[in-house]
Amino acid sequence: MPARLRRLRAAAREAAPALLGFAAVRVIGVAVLFSWGHRSGRPAAERMATLWDAQQYTEVAAAGYDHGLPSPGAGAHTGDAYSNLAFFPLYPALIRLVRAVTPLGFPSAALLIAWVASLAAAWGIFAVAAWCHGRRTGVLAAVVWGALPHAVVESLAYTEALFTALAAWSLYAVLTRRWIRAGALCSLAGLTRPTAVALVAAVVAAAVTAAVAASVRARGRRVAPGPTEEWWGSAEGWWGSTEEWWRPCLGAAIAPLGWLGFIAWVGARVDRWDGYFAVQRLWHSRFDGGVSTARELWHICLHPASAPLATVVVALVLCAGAFLCALTVAHRQPLPLVVYSLGLLVIAVGDSAFFGVRARFLLPAFPLLLPLAAGLARVRSGGVRLTLLSTAAALSALYGVYLVFVDIHAP
């Protein structure tokens, strides 16, 4: 058996508890969706494959992108004029590929890709968490990710699962100093979601740090230990590296190509340099520094009784995300993980888009879960851990039903 295949089998055995635990949690969530759909006469699979953004991705896969911005008169009756150029191309391309080589239709192909990607994401989360805190924490991090309030999105025909998989494995490649692989995976993530700019920042920051350290060491000078060394791990494991400086530089150069390439392509498509951002403004999405988020949170505080359930949950998720981000900094999580999580948090808080989607923006920020998973790993009683995770899975499944079948807004 080839050495690479042996390593893959060993890695799969190592990650098996994480994958099985994650799959069990998501199977519960999907089973509850199907049960509710059967009782209500609305097929769950159809909802999962066509709900809000899911329909946009399958339509792009089937018919391609718009050729320009909507005409000034478009949306005159509804006040809305959108363009599918807001949706990044990797997921629709994969849907089209699976549709071409299997008998599946576009919606079914989209769901299949999302479900496979969610398993790849859980594996990547396990790998990163295990590298940082050990195998038990890795298993728990993957399971907790599958039991989050908005974890139902991981089972919908959305891009969050695919993006999280690419981001997790890109960050793992950074932590293990596989720079070209990290840059390539980051570039693919940049073709998946606009929030990949946070991953680009993380990979580039890590690569620049590594390149400077390698360059200084190549000149025979000692790199003084400091806070950065503590963030990266032991001096022997990181600053003691004798890698060539050009590898992290090449990884950093590759990392933003996917994101920049699609932004440039949209600009050329609509014949204006800020074309993609003009498209985003049609969707009422722009960076306002958190003004709209603060306004919404203030309104919830003033009128809590009238706030919809989904709005309250999003507000709680944002507050929890900010708290966990502070914990990751205090615990000196590896620098690329902190940069990535902080970038996603800034995007989620600072975007002016519909408030209900902010929690979904944070779903790929799995490093925020590491302090929580590490705390669960320290719980001595396995029964207590099982009770906590089972409760979280049940609540996540019920809230998933609410998001898919009850709430009138996009999750």
mmCIF file of C-alpha atoms in Angstrom:
data_model
loop_
_atom_site.group_PDB
_atom_site.id
_atom_site.type_symbol
_atom_site.label_atom_id
_atom_site.label_comp_id
_atom_site.label_asym_id
_atom_site.label_seq_id
_atom_site.Cartn_x
_atom_site.Cartn_y
_atom_site.Cartn_z
ATOM 1 C CA MET A 1 0.000 0.000 0.000
ATOM 2 C CA PRO A 2 1.418 3.441 -0.923
ATOM 3 C CA ALA A 3 2.662 5.500 2.013
ATOM 4 C CA ARG A 4 0.264 8.341 1.266
ATOM 5 C CA LEU A 5 -2.736 5.996 1.356
ATOM 6 C CA ARG A 6 -1.535 4.507 4.651
ATOM 7 C CA ARG A 7 -1.280 7.985 6.149
ATOM 8 C CA LEU A 8 -4.776 8.820 4.921
ATOM 9 C CA ARG A 9 -6.227 5.665 6.476
ATOM 10 C CA ALA A 10 -4.474 6.389 9.755
ATOM 11 C CA ALA A 11 -5.794 9.961 9.741
ATOM 12 C CA ALA A 12 -9.316 8.708 9.004
ATOM 13 C CA ARG A 13 -9.146 6.277 11.939
ATOM 14 C CA GLU A 14 -7.931 9.088 14.170
ATOM 15 C CA ALA A 15 -10.795 11.362 13.093
ATOM 16 C CA ALA A 16 -13.497 8.651 13.063
ATOM 17 C CA PRO A 17 -15.024 9.552 16.467
ATOM 18 C CA ALA A 18 -15.298 13.201 15.420
ATOM 19 C CA LEU A 19 -16.909 12.335 12.092
ATOM 20 C CA LEU A 20 -19.319 9.845 13.650
ATOM 21 C CA GLY A 21 -20.278 12.264 16.408
ATOM 22 C CA PHE A 22 -20.816 15.109 13.962
ATOM 23 C CA ALA A 23 -22.799 12.871 11.604
ATOM 24 C CA ALA A 24 -24.999 11.645 14.460
ATOM 25 C CA VAL A 25 -25.853 15.202 15.492
ATOM 26 C CA ARG A 26 -26.652 16.262 11.941
ATOM 27 C CA VAL A 27 -28.685 13.097 11.243
ATOM 28 C CA ILE A 28 -30.845 14.013 14.233
ATOM 29 C CA GLY A 29 -31.326 17.514 12.854
ATOM 30 C CA VAL A 30 -32.169 16.325 9.343
ATOM 31 C CA ALA A 31 -34.489 13.581 10.657
ATOM 32 C CA VAL A 32 -36.466 16.164 12.625
ATOM 33 C CA LEU A 33 -36.696 18.307 9.485
ATOM 34 C CA PHE A 34 -38.022 15.397 7.433
ATOM 35 C CA SER A 35 -40.505 14.452 10.148
ATOM 36 C CA TRP A 36 -41.837 18.005 10.347
ATOM 37 C CA GLY A 37 -41.965 18.288 6.566
ATOM 38 C CA HIS A 38 -43.921 15.038 6.279
ATOM 39 C CA ARG A 39 -46.447 16.160 8.890
ATOM 40 C CA SER A 40 -46.884 19.607 7.328
ATOM 41 C CA GLY A 41 -47.068 18.382 3.737
ATOM 42 C CA ARG A 42 -43.978 20.343 2.696
ATOM 43 C CA PRO A 43 -41.118 18.061 1.594
ATOM 44 C CA ALA A 44 -38.024 18.814 3.667
ATOM 45 C CA ALA A 45 -35.580 17.892 0.894
ATOM 46 C CA GLU A 46 -37.161 20.421 -1.430
ATOM 47 C CA ARG A 47 -36.975 23.152 1.210
ATOM 48 C CA MET A 48 -33.364 22.309 2.026
ATOM 49 C CA ALA A 49 -32.336 22.469 -1.630
ATOM 50 C CA THR A 50 -34.254 25.599 -2.661
ATOM 51 C CA LEU A 51 -34.512 27.811 0.432
ATOM 52 C CA TRP A 52 -33.361 31.407 -0.161
ATOM 53 C CA ASP A 53 -29.670 31.390 -1.192
ATOM 54 C CA ALA A 54 -29.849 27.698 -2.093
ATOM 55 C CA GLN A 55 -32.136 28.507 -5.003
ATOM 56 C CA GLN A 56 -29.762 31.213 -6.206
ATOM 57 C CA TYR A 57 -26.851 28.760 -6.346
ATOM 58 C CA THR A 58 -28.800 26.098 -8.214
ATOM 59 C CA GLU A 59 -30.055 28.708 -10.692
ATOM 60 C CA VAL A 60 -26.503 29.928 -11.313
ATOM 61 C CA ALA A 61 -25.449 26.303 -11.857
ATOM 62 C CA ALA A 62 -28.286 25.735 -14.317
ATOM 63 C CA ALA A 63 -28.408 29.025 -16.230
ATOM 64 C CA GLY A 64 -25.225 30.944 -15.453
ATOM 65 C CA TYR A 65 -24.669 34.479 -14.242
ATOM 66 C CA ASP A 66 -26.416 37.722 -15.124
ATOM 67 C CA HIS A 67 -24.699 39.750 -17.827
ATOM 68 C CA GLY A 68 -24.931 43.053 -15.998
ATOM 69 C CA LEU A 69 -26.626 45.056 -13.287
ATOM 70 C CA PRO A 70 -30.441 45.247 -13.260
ATOM 71 C CA SER A 71 -31.966 48.074 -15.254
ATOM 72 C CA PRO A 72 -32.981 51.183 -13.275
ATOM 73 C CA GLY A 73 -36.661 50.235 -13.525
ATOM 74 C CA ALA A 74 -36.198 46.687 -12.246
ATOM 75 C CA GLY A 75 -37.831 45.993 -8.914
ATOM 76 C CA ALA A 76 -39.930 49.143 -9.096
ATOM 77 C CA HIS A 77 -42.967 47.409 -7.591
ATOM 78 C CA THR A 78 -41.146 45.606 -4.783
ATOM 79 C CA GLY A 79 -38.356 48.065 -4.086
ATOM 80 C CA ASP A 80 -35.795 45.302 -4.670
ATOM 81 C CA ALA A 81 -33.612 44.617 -7.693
ATOM 82 C CA TYR A 82 -31.043 41.891 -7.214
ATOM 83 C CA SER A 83 -28.283 40.235 -9.246
ATOM 84 C CA ASN A 84 -26.951 36.695 -8.906
ATOM 85 C CA LEU A 85 -23.432 38.063 -9.446
ATOM 86 C CA ALA A 86 -23.302 38.335 -5.651
ATOM 87 C CA PHE A 87 -22.879 34.539 -5.406
ATOM 88 C CA PHE A 88 -19.367 33.158 -5.748
ATOM 89 C CA PRO A 89 -18.735 30.501 -8.421
ATOM 90 C CA LEU A 90 -17.099 27.415 -6.882
ATOM 91 C CA TYR A 91 -20.250 25.888 -5.402
ATOM 92 C CA PRO A 92 -22.345 26.348 -8.585
ATOM 93 C CA ALA A 93 -19.459 24.893 -10.612
ATOM 94 C CA LEU A 94 -19.379 21.800 -8.393
ATOM 95 C CA ILE A 95 -23.166 21.472 -8.664
ATOM 96 C CA ARG A 96 -22.887 21.590 -12.443
ATOM 97 C CA LEU A 97 -20.097 18.977 -12.374
ATOM 98 C CA VAL A 98 -22.027 16.539 -10.171
ATOM 99 C CA ARG A 99 -25.123 17.082 -12.311
ATOM 100 C CA ALA A 100 -23.097 16.189 -15.411
ATOM 101 C CA VAL A 101 -21.611 12.942 -14.066
ATOM 102 C CA THR A 102 -24.585 11.621 -12.047
ATOM 103 C CA PRO A 103 -28.324 11.217 -12.650
ATOM 104 C CA LEU A 104 -29.046 13.770 -9.912
ATOM 105 C CA GLY A 105 -30.865 17.003 -10.637
ATOM 106 C CA PHE A 106 -29.408 20.368 -9.695
ATOM 107 C CA PRO A 107 -31.111 20.593 -6.249
ATOM 108 C CA SER A 108 -30.104 17.049 -5.267
ATOM 109 C CA ALA A 109 -26.550 17.607 -6.483
ATOM 110 C CA ALA A 110 -26.366 20.784 -4.407
ATOM 111 C CA LEU A 111 -27.470 18.923 -1.281
ATOM 112 C CA LEU A 112 -25.037 16.062 -1.880
ATOM 113 C CA ILE A 113 -22.110 18.476 -2.169
ATOM 114 C CA ALA A 114 -23.153 20.327 0.984
ATOM 115 C CA TRP A 115 -23.416 17.106 2.998
ATOM 116 C CA VAL A 116 -20.048 15.774 1.823
ATOM 117 C CA ALA A 117 -18.481 19.182 2.451
ATOM 118 C CA SER A 118 -19.899 19.265 5.982
ATOM 119 C CA LEU A 119 -18.093 16.001 6.769
ATOM 120 C CA ALA A 120 -14.882 17.403 5.285
ATOM 121 C CA ALA A 121 -15.382 20.502 7.430
ATOM 122 C CA ALA A 122 -15.888 18.426 10.582
ATOM 123 C CA TRP A 123 -12.686 16.524 9.791
ATOM 124 C CA GLY A 124 -10.787 19.775 9.279
ATOM 125 C CA ILE A 125 -12.147 21.230 12.523
ATOM 126 C CA PHE A 126 -11.050 18.068 14.323
ATOM 127 C CA ALA A 127 -7.573 18.326 12.790
ATOM 128 C CA VAL A 128 -7.087 21.959 13.832
ATOM 129 C CA ALA A 129 -8.519 21.501 17.332
ATOM 130 C CA ALA A 130 -6.529 18.302 17.926
ATOM 131 C CA TRP A 131 -3.331 20.065 16.812
ATOM 132 C CA CYS A 132 -4.011 22.846 19.315
ATOM 133 C CA HIS A 133 -5.487 20.987 22.299
ATOM 134 C CA GLY A 134 -5.441 17.240 21.737
ATOM 135 C CA ARG A 135 -7.678 14.564 20.244
ATOM 136 C CA ARG A 136 -10.536 14.744 22.763
ATOM 137 C CA THR A 137 -10.936 18.477 22.210
ATOM 138 C CA GLY A 138 -10.836 17.877 18.459
ATOM 139 C CA VAL A 139 -13.692 15.389 18.654
ATOM 140 C CA LEU A 140 -15.778 17.697 20.829
ATOM 141 C CA ALA A 141 -15.126 20.729 18.608
ATOM 142 C CA ALA A 142 -16.481 18.875 15.569
ATOM 143 C CA VAL A 143 -19.574 17.716 17.465
ATOM 144 C CA VAL A 144 -20.244 21.166 18.934
ATOM 145 C CA TRP A 145 -19.993 22.714 15.456
ATOM 146 C CA GLY A 146 -22.750 20.352 14.338
ATOM 147 C CA ALA A 147 -24.969 21.326 17.283
ATOM 148 C CA LEU A 148 -24.838 25.121 17.010
ATOM 149 C CA PRO A 149 -28.130 27.049 16.836
ATOM 150 C CA HIS A 150 -27.734 27.661 13.087
ATOM 151 C CA ALA A 151 -26.150 24.273 12.329
ATOM 152 C CA VAL A 152 -29.103 23.441 10.075
ATOM 153 C CA VAL A 153 -27.349 25.622 7.480
ATOM 154 C CA GLU A 154 -24.601 22.981 7.335
ATOM 155 C CA SER A 155 -27.212 20.597 5.884
ATOM 156 C CA LEU A 156 -28.804 23.050 3.444
ATOM 157 C CA ALA A 157 -27.650 23.753 -0.111
ATOM 158 C CA TYR A 158 -25.625 26.709 1.154
ATOM 159 C CA THR A 159 -21.901 27.459 0.881
ATOM 160 C CA GLU A 160 -21.080 27.526 4.598
ATOM 161 C CA ALA A 161 -20.124 23.829 4.767
ATOM 162 C CA LEU A 162 -17.887 24.006 1.690
ATOM 163 C CA PHE A 163 -16.265 27.228 2.830
ATOM 164 C CA THR A 164 -15.651 25.905 6.349
ATOM 165 C CA ALA A 165 -14.035 22.757 4.947
ATOM 166 C CA LEU A 166 -11.652 24.750 2.760
ATOM 167 C CA ALA A 167 -10.911 27.220 5.561
ATOM 168 C CA ALA A 168 -10.265 24.523 8.168
ATOM 169 C CA TRP A 169 -7.868 22.583 5.972
ATOM 170 C CA SER A 170 -6.148 25.770 4.815
ATOM 171 C CA LEU A 171 -5.568 26.788 8.433
ATOM 172 C CA TYR A 172 -4.372 23.283 9.284
ATOM 173 C CA ALA A 173 -1.897 23.537 6.420
ATOM 174 C CA VAL A 174 -0.685 26.843 7.875
ATOM 175 C CA LEU A 175 -0.245 25.326 11.336
ATOM 176 C CA THR A 176 1.734 22.426 9.860
ATOM 177 C CA ARG A 177 3.712 24.783 7.566
ATOM 178 C CA ARG A 178 2.455 23.430 4.244
ATOM 179 C CA TRP A 179 2.385 26.890 2.733
ATOM 180 C CA ILE A 180 1.599 26.216 -0.904
ATOM 181 C CA ARG A 181 -1.259 23.899 0.044
ATOM 182 C CA ALA A 182 -2.544 26.536 2.471
ATOM 183 C CA GLY A 183 -2.493 29.189 -0.251
ATOM 184 C CA ALA A 184 -4.223 26.939 -2.793
ATOM 185 C CA LEU A 185 -7.020 25.986 -0.385
ATOM 186 C CA CYS A 186 -7.416 29.623 0.624
ATOM 187 C CA SER A 187 -7.704 30.588 -3.035
ATOM 188 C CA LEU A 188 -10.475 28.013 -3.506
ATOM 189 C CA ALA A 189 -12.225 29.377 -0.413
ATOM 190 C CA GLY A 190 -11.970 32.788 -2.071
ATOM 191 C CA LEU A 191 -14.067 31.397 -4.916
ATOM 192 C CA THR A 192 -16.700 30.203 -2.438
ATOM 193 C CA ARG A 193 -17.708 33.106 -0.193
ATOM 194 C CA PRO A 194 -16.935 36.841 0.032
ATOM 195 C CA THR A 195 -16.037 36.384 3.702
ATOM 196 C CA ALA A 196 -12.930 34.497 2.538
ATOM 197 C CA VAL A 197 -11.144 37.823 2.906
ATOM 198 C CA ALA A 198 -10.806 36.897 6.613
ATOM 199 C CA LEU A 199 -9.066 33.639 5.674
ATOM 200 C CA VAL A 200 -6.807 35.467 3.229
ATOM 201 C CA ALA A 201 -5.770 37.846 6.013
ATOM 202 C CA ALA A 202 -5.005 34.905 8.315
ATOM 203 C CA VAL A 203 -2.912 33.010 5.771
ATOM 204 C CA VAL A 204 -1.010 36.109 4.658
ATOM 205 C CA ALA A 205 -0.321 37.220 8.251
ATOM 206 C CA ALA A 206 1.012 33.780 9.132
ATOM 207 C CA ALA A 207 3.053 33.513 5.941
ATOM 208 C CA VAL A 208 4.657 36.927 6.380
ATOM 209 C CA THR A 209 5.577 36.062 9.974
ATOM 210 C CA ALA A 210 7.114 32.782 8.841
ATOM 211 C CA ALA A 211 8.969 34.341 5.902
ATOM 212 C CA VAL A 212 10.509 37.042 8.081
ATOM 213 C CA ALA A 213 11.571 34.483 10.688
ATOM 214 C CA ALA A 214 13.069 32.193 8.031
ATOM 215 C CA SER A 215 14.869 35.078 6.323
ATOM 216 C CA VAL A 216 16.376 36.313 9.580
ATOM 217 C CA ARG A 217 17.438 32.808 10.536
ATOM 218 C CA ALA A 218 18.991 32.258 7.109
ATOM 219 C CA ARG A 219 21.271 35.228 7.824
ATOM 220 C CA GLY A 220 22.481 33.474 10.949
ATOM 221 C CA ARG A 221 20.762 35.837 13.360
ATOM 222 C CA ARG A 222 18.851 34.645 16.389
ATOM 223 C CA VAL A 223 15.129 35.366 16.463
ATOM 224 C CA ALA A 224 14.275 36.763 19.879
ATOM 225 C CA PRO A 225 11.388 34.983 21.588
ATOM 226 C CA GLY A 226 8.326 37.025 22.372
ATOM 227 C CA PRO A 227 4.527 37.028 22.310
ATOM 228 C CA THR A 228 4.408 35.824 18.716
ATOM 229 C CA GLU A 229 6.489 32.780 19.637
ATOM 230 C CA GLU A 230 4.030 31.889 22.374
ATOM 231 C CA TRP A 231 1.137 32.191 19.931
ATOM 232 C CA TRP A 232 2.802 29.884 17.444
ATOM 233 C CA GLY A 233 3.778 27.195 19.920
ATOM 234 C CA SER A 234 7.138 26.004 21.125
ATOM 235 C CA ALA A 235 10.306 27.602 19.845
ATOM 236 C CA GLU A 236 11.551 24.242 18.680
ATOM 237 C CA GLY A 237 8.377 23.591 16.720
ATOM 238 C CA TRP A 238 8.025 26.959 15.058
ATOM 239 C CA TRP A 239 10.926 29.390 15.385
ATOM 240 C CA GLY A 240 13.327 26.465 15.145
ATOM 241 C CA SER A 241 12.075 25.761 11.615
ATOM 242 C CA THR A 242 14.681 25.854 8.866
ATOM 243 C CA GLU A 243 12.186 26.142 6.012
ATOM 244 C CA GLU A 244 13.021 28.312 3.012
ATOM 245 C CA TRP A 245 11.533 31.796 3.104
ATOM 246 C CA TRP A 246 10.082 31.573 -0.403
ATOM 247 C CA ARG A 247 7.515 28.900 0.446
ATOM 248 C CA PRO A 248 5.431 31.065 2.802
ATOM 249 C CA CYS A 249 5.836 33.954 0.351
ATOM 250 C CA LEU A 250 4.441 31.833 -2.478
ATOM 251 C CA GLY A 251 1.590 30.635 -0.276
ATOM 252 C CA ALA A 252 0.750 34.239 0.611
ATOM 253 C CA ALA A 253 0.791 35.209 -3.068
ATOM 254 C CA ILE A 254 -1.559 32.368 -4.038
ATOM 255 C CA ALA A 255 -4.009 32.874 -1.147
ATOM 256 C CA PRO A 256 -5.951 35.935 -2.427
ATOM 257 C CA LEU A 257 -6.092 34.932 -6.103
ATOM 258 C CA GLY A 258 -9.529 33.291 -6.003
ATOM 259 C CA TRP A 259 -11.218 36.154 -4.166
ATOM 260 C CA LEU A 260 -9.522 38.871 -6.214
ATOM 261 C CA GLY A 261 -10.135 36.978 -9.440
ATOM 262 C CA PHE A 262 -13.897 36.784 -8.972
ATOM 263 C CA ILE A 263 -14.142 40.403 -7.812
ATOM 264 C CA ALA A 264 -12.237 41.466 -10.940
ATOM 265 C CA TRP A 265 -14.361 39.238 -13.187
ATOM 266 C CA VAL A 266 -17.601 40.735 -11.865
ATOM 267 C CA GLY A 267 -16.173 44.216 -12.395
ATOM 268 C CA ALA A 268 -15.404 43.374 -16.012
ATOM 269 C CA ARG A 269 -18.812 41.729 -16.423
ATOM 270 C CA VAL A 270 -20.717 44.863 -15.389
ATOM 271 C CA ASP A 271 -18.129 47.263 -16.836
ATOM 272 C CA ARG A 272 -17.266 49.161 -13.661
ATOM 273 C CA TRP A 273 -14.324 48.849 -11.290
ATOM 274 C CA ASP A 274 -16.539 48.501 -8.199
ATOM 275 C CA GLY A 275 -18.944 46.121 -9.907
ATOM 276 C CA TYR A 276 -19.078 43.472 -7.197
ATOM 277 C CA PHE A 277 -19.649 46.015 -4.456
ATOM 278 C CA ALA A 278 -22.383 47.633 -6.549
ATOM 279 C CA VAL A 279 -24.019 44.205 -6.768
ATOM 280 C CA GLN A 280 -23.756 43.801 -2.993
ATOM 281 C CA ARG A 281 -25.423 47.158 -2.459
ATOM 282 C CA LEU A 282 -28.396 45.853 -4.441
ATOM 283 C CA TRP A 283 -28.686 43.221 -1.719
ATOM 284 C CA HIS A 284 -28.476 46.020 0.897
ATOM 285 C CA SER A 285 -25.059 44.756 1.967
ATOM 286 C CA ARG A 286 -22.199 47.117 2.704
ATOM 287 C CA PHE A 287 -19.723 47.602 5.526
ATOM 288 C CA ASP A 288 -20.995 50.266 7.930
ATOM 289 C CA GLY A 289 -18.673 49.576 10.843
ATOM 290 C CA GLY A 290 -21.385 48.008 12.978
ATOM 291 C CA VAL A 291 -23.841 50.918 12.997
ATOM 292 C CA SER A 292 -26.817 48.838 11.841
ATOM 293 C CA THR A 293 -25.885 46.014 14.222
ATOM 294 C CA ALA A 294 -25.691 48.392 17.179
ATOM 295 C CA ARG A 295 -29.039 49.901 16.204
ATOM 296 C CA GLU A 296 -30.662 46.462 16.053
ATOM 297 C CA LEU A 297 -29.175 45.372 19.375
ATOM 298 C CA TRP A 298 -30.341 48.591 21.011
ATOM 299 C CA HIS A 299 -33.843 48.050 19.654
ATOM 300 C CA ILE A 300 -33.879 44.524 21.091
ATOM 301 C CA CYS A 301 -32.829 45.865 24.490
ATOM 302 C CA LEU A 302 -35.577 48.492 24.421
ATOM 303 C CA HIS A 303 -38.335 46.198 23.125
ATOM 304 C CA PRO A 304 -37.366 42.599 23.993
ATOM 305 C CA ALA A 305 -40.951 41.348 24.063
ATOM 306 C CA SER A 306 -41.626 42.354 20.458
ATOM 307 C CA ALA A 307 -38.367 40.985 19.022
ATOM 308 C CA PRO A 308 -38.778 37.851 16.838
ATOM 309 C CA LEU A 309 -37.156 34.667 18.115
ATOM 310 C CA ALA A 310 -34.654 34.549 15.231
ATOM 311 C CA THR A 311 -33.535 38.120 15.941
ATOM 312 C CA VAL A 312 -32.968 37.385 19.628
ATOM 313 C CA VAL A 313 -30.980 34.235 18.821
ATOM 314 C CA VAL A 314 -28.781 36.141 16.357
ATOM 315 C CA ALA A 315 -28.132 38.820 18.981
ATOM 316 C CA LEU A 316 -27.122 36.156 21.512
ATOM 317 C CA VAL A 317 -24.859 34.451 18.958
ATOM 318 C CA LEU A 318 -23.094 37.739 18.178
ATOM 319 C CA CYS A 319 -22.544 38.457 21.869
ATOM 320 C CA ALA A 320 -21.275 34.920 22.436
ATOM 321 C CA GLY A 321 -18.996 35.260 19.411
ATOM 322 C CA ALA A 322 -17.454 38.452 20.789
ATOM 323 C CA PHE A 323 -16.911 36.821 24.190
ATOM 324 C CA LEU A 324 -15.352 33.692 22.681
ATOM 325 C CA CYS A 325 -13.132 35.808 20.446
ATOM 326 C CA ALA A 326 -11.800 37.587 23.530
ATOM 327 C CA LEU A 327 -11.174 34.177 25.106
ATOM 328 C CA THR A 328 -9.203 32.964 22.088
ATOM 329 C CA VAL A 329 -6.950 36.014 22.363
ATOM 330 C CA ALA A 330 -6.567 35.598 26.130
ATOM 331 C CA HIS A 331 -5.701 31.906 25.675
ATOM 332 C CA ARG A 332 -3.123 32.811 23.007
ATOM 333 C CA GLN A 333 -4.647 30.714 20.270
ATOM 334 C CA PRO A 334 -2.332 30.410 17.237
ATOM 335 C CA LEU A 335 -2.124 33.708 15.380
ATOM 336 C CA PRO A 336 -3.792 32.606 12.099
ATOM 337 C CA LEU A 337 -6.803 31.240 13.997
ATOM 338 C CA VAL A 338 -7.214 34.509 15.895
ATOM 339 C CA VAL A 339 -6.927 36.605 12.729
ATOM 340 C CA TYR A 340 -9.439 34.394 10.916
ATOM 341 C CA SER A 341 -12.015 34.436 13.728
ATOM 342 C CA LEU A 342 -11.614 38.146 14.349
ATOM 343 C CA GLY A 343 -12.010 38.854 10.640
ATOM 344 C CA LEU A 344 -15.263 36.898 10.434
ATOM 345 C CA LEU A 345 -16.566 38.582 13.585
ATOM 346 C CA VAL A 346 -15.788 42.036 12.176
ATOM 347 C CA ILE A 347 -17.603 41.140 8.944
ATOM 348 C CA ALA A 348 -20.630 39.750 10.800
ATOM 349 C CA VAL A 349 -20.917 42.786 13.063
ATOM 350 C CA GLY A 350 -19.914 45.406 10.509
ATOM 351 C CA ASP A 351 -22.086 44.389 7.568
ATOM 352 C CA SER A 352 -25.357 46.227 7.001
ATOM 353 C CA ALA A 353 -27.148 43.231 5.464
ATOM 354 C CA PHE A 354 -30.311 41.767 6.960
ATOM 355 C CA PHE A 355 -29.682 41.184 10.678
ATOM 356 C CA GLY A 356 -30.893 37.598 10.575
ATOM 357 C CA VAL A 357 -27.944 36.372 8.492
ATOM 358 C CA ARG A 358 -25.233 37.562 10.905
ATOM 359 C CA ALA A 359 -25.157 34.303 12.865
ATOM 360 C CA ARG A 360 -24.712 32.379 9.611
ATOM 361 C CA PHE A 361 -21.721 34.592 8.791
ATOM 362 C CA LEU A 362 -20.123 33.342 12.030
ATOM 363 C CA LEU A 363 -20.823 29.656 11.378
ATOM 364 C CA PRO A 364 -17.418 29.085 9.679
ATOM 365 C CA ALA A 365 -15.610 30.739 12.640
ATOM 366 C CA PHE A 366 -14.932 27.364 14.239
ATOM 367 C CA PRO A 367 -11.794 28.493 16.161
ATOM 368 C CA LEU A 368 -14.192 30.365 18.453
ATOM 369 C CA LEU A 369 -15.429 26.950 19.605
ATOM 370 C CA LEU A 370 -12.021 25.725 20.768
ATOM 371 C CA PRO A 371 -12.234 27.239 24.288
ATOM 372 C CA LEU A 372 -15.705 25.712 24.659
ATOM 373 C CA ALA A 373 -14.545 22.313 23.389
ATOM 374 C CA ALA A 374 -11.452 22.423 25.604
ATOM 375 C CA GLY A 375 -13.665 23.186 28.600
ATOM 376 C CA LEU A 376 -15.933 20.245 27.773
ATOM 377 C CA ALA A 377 -12.886 18.007 27.423
ATOM 378 C CA ARG A 378 -11.916 18.847 31.008
ATOM 379 C CA VAL A 379 -15.302 17.717 32.348
ATOM 380 C CA ARG A 380 -14.562 14.458 34.151
ATOM 381 C CA SER A 381 -17.996 12.897 33.792
ATOM 382 C CA GLY A 382 -18.708 11.437 30.377
ATOM 383 C CA GLY A 383 -22.395 11.387 31.284
ATOM 384 C CA VAL A 384 -22.412 15.140 31.860
ATOM 385 C CA ARG A 385 -20.705 15.728 28.519
ATOM 386 C CA LEU A 386 -23.193 13.469 26.754
ATOM 387 C CA THR A 387 -26.125 15.241 28.413
ATOM 388 C CA LEU A 388 -24.850 18.678 27.415
ATOM 389 C CA LEU A 389 -24.178 17.654 23.816
ATOM 390 C CA SER A 390 -27.501 15.806 23.498
ATOM 391 C CA THR A 391 -29.377 18.841 24.786
ATOM 392 C CA ALA A 392 -27.534 21.104 22.362
ATOM 393 C CA ALA A 393 -28.273 18.724 19.475
ATOM 394 C CA ALA A 394 -31.987 18.579 20.339
ATOM 395 C CA LEU A 395 -32.309 22.360 20.651
ATOM 396 C CA SER A 396 -30.374 22.831 17.406
ATOM 397 C CA ALA A 397 -32.695 20.389 15.615
ATOM 398 C CA LEU A 398 -35.822 22.166 16.860
ATOM 399 C CA TYR A 399 -34.453 25.591 16.000
ATOM 400 C CA GLY A 400 -33.506 24.261 12.570
ATOM 401 C CA VAL A 401 -37.167 23.385 11.993
ATOM 402 C CA TYR A 402 -38.103 26.926 12.971
ATOM 403 C CA LEU A 403 -35.593 28.443 10.531
ATOM 404 C CA VAL A 404 -36.557 26.210 7.609
ATOM 405 C CA PHE A 405 -40.331 25.954 8.015
ATOM 406 C CA VAL A 406 -41.541 28.780 10.262
ATOM 407 C CA ASP A 407 -39.357 31.876 10.012
ATOM 408 C CA ILE A 408 -40.160 33.975 6.944
ATOM 409 C CA HIS A 409 -36.625 35.353 6.614
ATOM 410 C CA ALA A 410 -33.419 33.794 5.326
ATOM 411 C CA PRO A 411 -31.326 31.985 7.951
#
